[in-house]
Amino acid sequence: EFEDKYQNGLDLKSVTASESLNKVEADVVNEKAKENGATLEKLISNCYLDNFEQGFLIADQLYKDFRKNPSYWNHVGSCYYLQNDLQKAKLYFNKAISISPKYLPAINNLGVLYQKLGNYEKSLGAYNNALEIKNSAKTPLLNKARLLLRFNVLSKAKSMYDNLYQTNASDVDVLN
């Protein structure tokens, strides 16, 4: 859980690089998906590459050793999210949170899921919860700023973007 960060192949132009697989270079994701053995990185990498059958096969292999690890359940939830099976994704994100109530990646992912479902109040609540747990977390801050911008809460969104801009002035997500 404490090592649930991405460190290899990071896009250094991104403020969320260490918190999100979306910002890991594609060739690194491909490399992780092809590694020998069953690992959490291999599980999620396969799902990001739309190799869901392989990803879920790896999840089955890891279950016994990782069933008490919130990262495992978050990764399984992410696989279902990427498949657009949002009910199952929600179930697994909540499973991760039931194991570790302050597990920020799953809380943030619930916010993303609620936002996709159009439940913006719950989405905002999840981002706020994540930021209460760790106010320096960049991914829920960026997600919250995007949500506020969507609803023209400009002054609050701008202060969040300013914070992110100070972290990395070349991040395309922040600049856009």
mmCIF file of C-alpha atoms in Angstrom, residues 71-149:
data_model
loop_
_atom_site.group_PDB
_atom_site.id
_atom_site.type_symbol
_atom_site.label_atom_id
_atom_site.label_comp_id
_atom_site.label_asym_id
_atom_site.label_seq_id
_atom_site.Cartn_x
_atom_site.Cartn_y
_atom_site.Cartn_z
ATOM 1 C CA SER A 71 -4.275 -1.901 -3.943
ATOM 2 C CA TYR A 72 -5.281 -5.302 -5.324
ATOM 3 C CA TRP A 73 -8.993 -4.490 -5.067
ATOM 4 C CA ASN A 74 -8.435 -1.006 -6.478
ATOM 5 C CA HIS A 75 -6.649 -2.501 -9.487
ATOM 6 C CA VAL A 76 -9.444 -5.021 -10.046
ATOM 7 C CA GLY A 77 -11.945 -2.142 -9.806
ATOM 8 C CA SER A 78 -9.896 -0.151 -12.299
ATOM 9 C CA CYS A 79 -9.995 -3.074 -14.726
ATOM 10 C CA TYR A 80 -13.778 -3.147 -14.524
ATOM 11 C CA TYR A 81 -13.895 0.646 -14.870
ATOM 12 C CA LEU A 82 -11.786 0.429 -18.032
ATOM 13 C CA GLN A 83 -14.236 -2.190 -19.324
ATOM 14 C CA ASN A 84 -17.041 0.270 -18.536
ATOM 15 C CA ASP A 85 -18.585 -2.137 -16.022
ATOM 16 C CA LEU A 86 -19.170 0.631 -13.508
ATOM 17 C CA GLN A 87 -21.232 -1.378 -11.021
ATOM 18 C CA LYS A 88 -18.461 -3.921 -10.555
ATOM 19 C CA ALA A 89 -15.841 -1.160 -10.473
ATOM 20 C CA LYS A 90 -17.730 0.555 -7.660
ATOM 21 C CA LEU A 91 -17.986 -2.717 -5.754
ATOM 22 C CA TYR A 92 -14.221 -3.296 -5.906
ATOM 23 C CA PHE A 93 -13.281 0.313 -5.107
ATOM 24 C CA ASN A 94 -15.504 0.038 -2.033
ATOM 25 C CA LYS A 95 -13.860 -3.274 -1.142
ATOM 26 C CA ALA A 96 -10.468 -1.531 -1.159
ATOM 27 C CA ILE A 97 -11.868 1.192 1.097
ATOM 28 C CA SER A 98 -13.387 -1.379 3.458
ATOM 29 C CA ILE A 99 -9.897 -2.834 3.969
ATOM 30 C CA SER A 100 -8.250 0.562 4.359
ATOM 31 C CA PRO A 101 -10.752 3.427 4.913
ATOM 32 C CA LYS A 102 -8.139 6.069 4.045
ATOM 33 C CA TYR A 103 -6.907 4.391 0.874
ATOM 34 C CA LEU A 104 -6.780 7.465 -1.327
ATOM 35 C CA PRO A 105 -6.522 5.892 -4.830
ATOM 36 C CA ALA A 106 -9.814 4.005 -4.405
ATOM 37 C CA ILE A 107 -11.548 7.058 -2.931
ATOM 38 C CA ASN A 108 -10.396 9.179 -5.859
ATOM 39 C CA ASN A 109 -11.449 6.459 -8.300
ATOM 40 C CA LEU A 110 -14.923 6.456 -6.770
ATOM 41 C CA GLY A 111 -15.029 10.195 -7.462
ATOM 42 C CA VAL A 112 -14.124 9.583 -11.097
ATOM 43 C CA LEU A 113 -16.755 6.847 -11.332
ATOM 44 C CA TYR A 114 -19.475 9.035 -9.779
ATOM 45 C CA GLN A 115 -18.519 11.848 -12.133
ATOM 46 C CA LYS A 116 -18.847 9.536 -15.121
ATOM 47 C CA LEU A 117 -22.297 8.521 -13.855
ATOM 48 C CA GLY A 118 -23.285 12.193 -13.572
ATOM 49 C CA ASN A 119 -23.528 12.061 -9.787
ATOM 50 C CA TYR A 120 -21.505 15.221 -9.280
ATOM 51 C CA GLU A 121 -22.323 15.697 -5.606
ATOM 52 C CA LYS A 122 -20.953 12.266 -4.705
ATOM 53 C CA SER A 123 -18.010 12.857 -6.987
ATOM 54 C CA LEU A 124 -17.168 16.123 -5.244
ATOM 55 C CA GLY A 125 -17.605 14.418 -1.871
ATOM 56 C CA ALA A 126 -15.126 11.704 -2.828
ATOM 57 C CA TYR A 127 -12.537 14.241 -4.013
ATOM 58 C CA ASN A 128 -13.010 16.263 -0.812
ATOM 59 C CA ASN A 129 -12.624 13.099 1.249
ATOM 60 C CA ALA A 130 -9.417 12.201 -0.581
ATOM 61 C CA LEU A 131 -8.015 15.689 -0.040
ATOM 62 C CA GLU A 132 -8.892 15.576 3.659
ATOM 63 C CA ILE A 133 -6.841 12.407 3.925
ATOM 64 C CA LYS A 134 -3.885 13.901 2.039
ATOM 65 C CA ASN A 135 -4.156 17.547 1.073
ATOM 66 C CA SER A 136 -1.000 17.315 -1.049
ATOM 67 C CA ALA A 137 -2.480 14.642 -3.349
ATOM 68 C CA LYS A 138 -2.450 15.990 -6.890
ATOM 69 C CA THR A 139 -4.858 13.623 -8.672
ATOM 70 C CA PRO A 140 -7.965 14.367 -6.574
ATOM 71 C CA LEU A 141 -7.027 18.068 -6.600
ATOM 72 C CA LEU A 142 -6.890 18.077 -10.404
ATOM 73 C CA ASN A 143 -10.133 16.093 -10.609
ATOM 74 C CA LYS A 144 -11.878 18.458 -8.206
ATOM 75 C CA ALA A 145 -10.608 21.500 -10.103
ATOM 76 C CA ARG A 146 -11.960 20.048 -13.361
ATOM 77 C CA LEU A 147 -15.336 19.400 -11.753
ATOM 78 C CA LEU A 148 -15.548 22.916 -10.314
ATOM 79 C CA LEU A 149 -14.537 24.386 -13.669
#
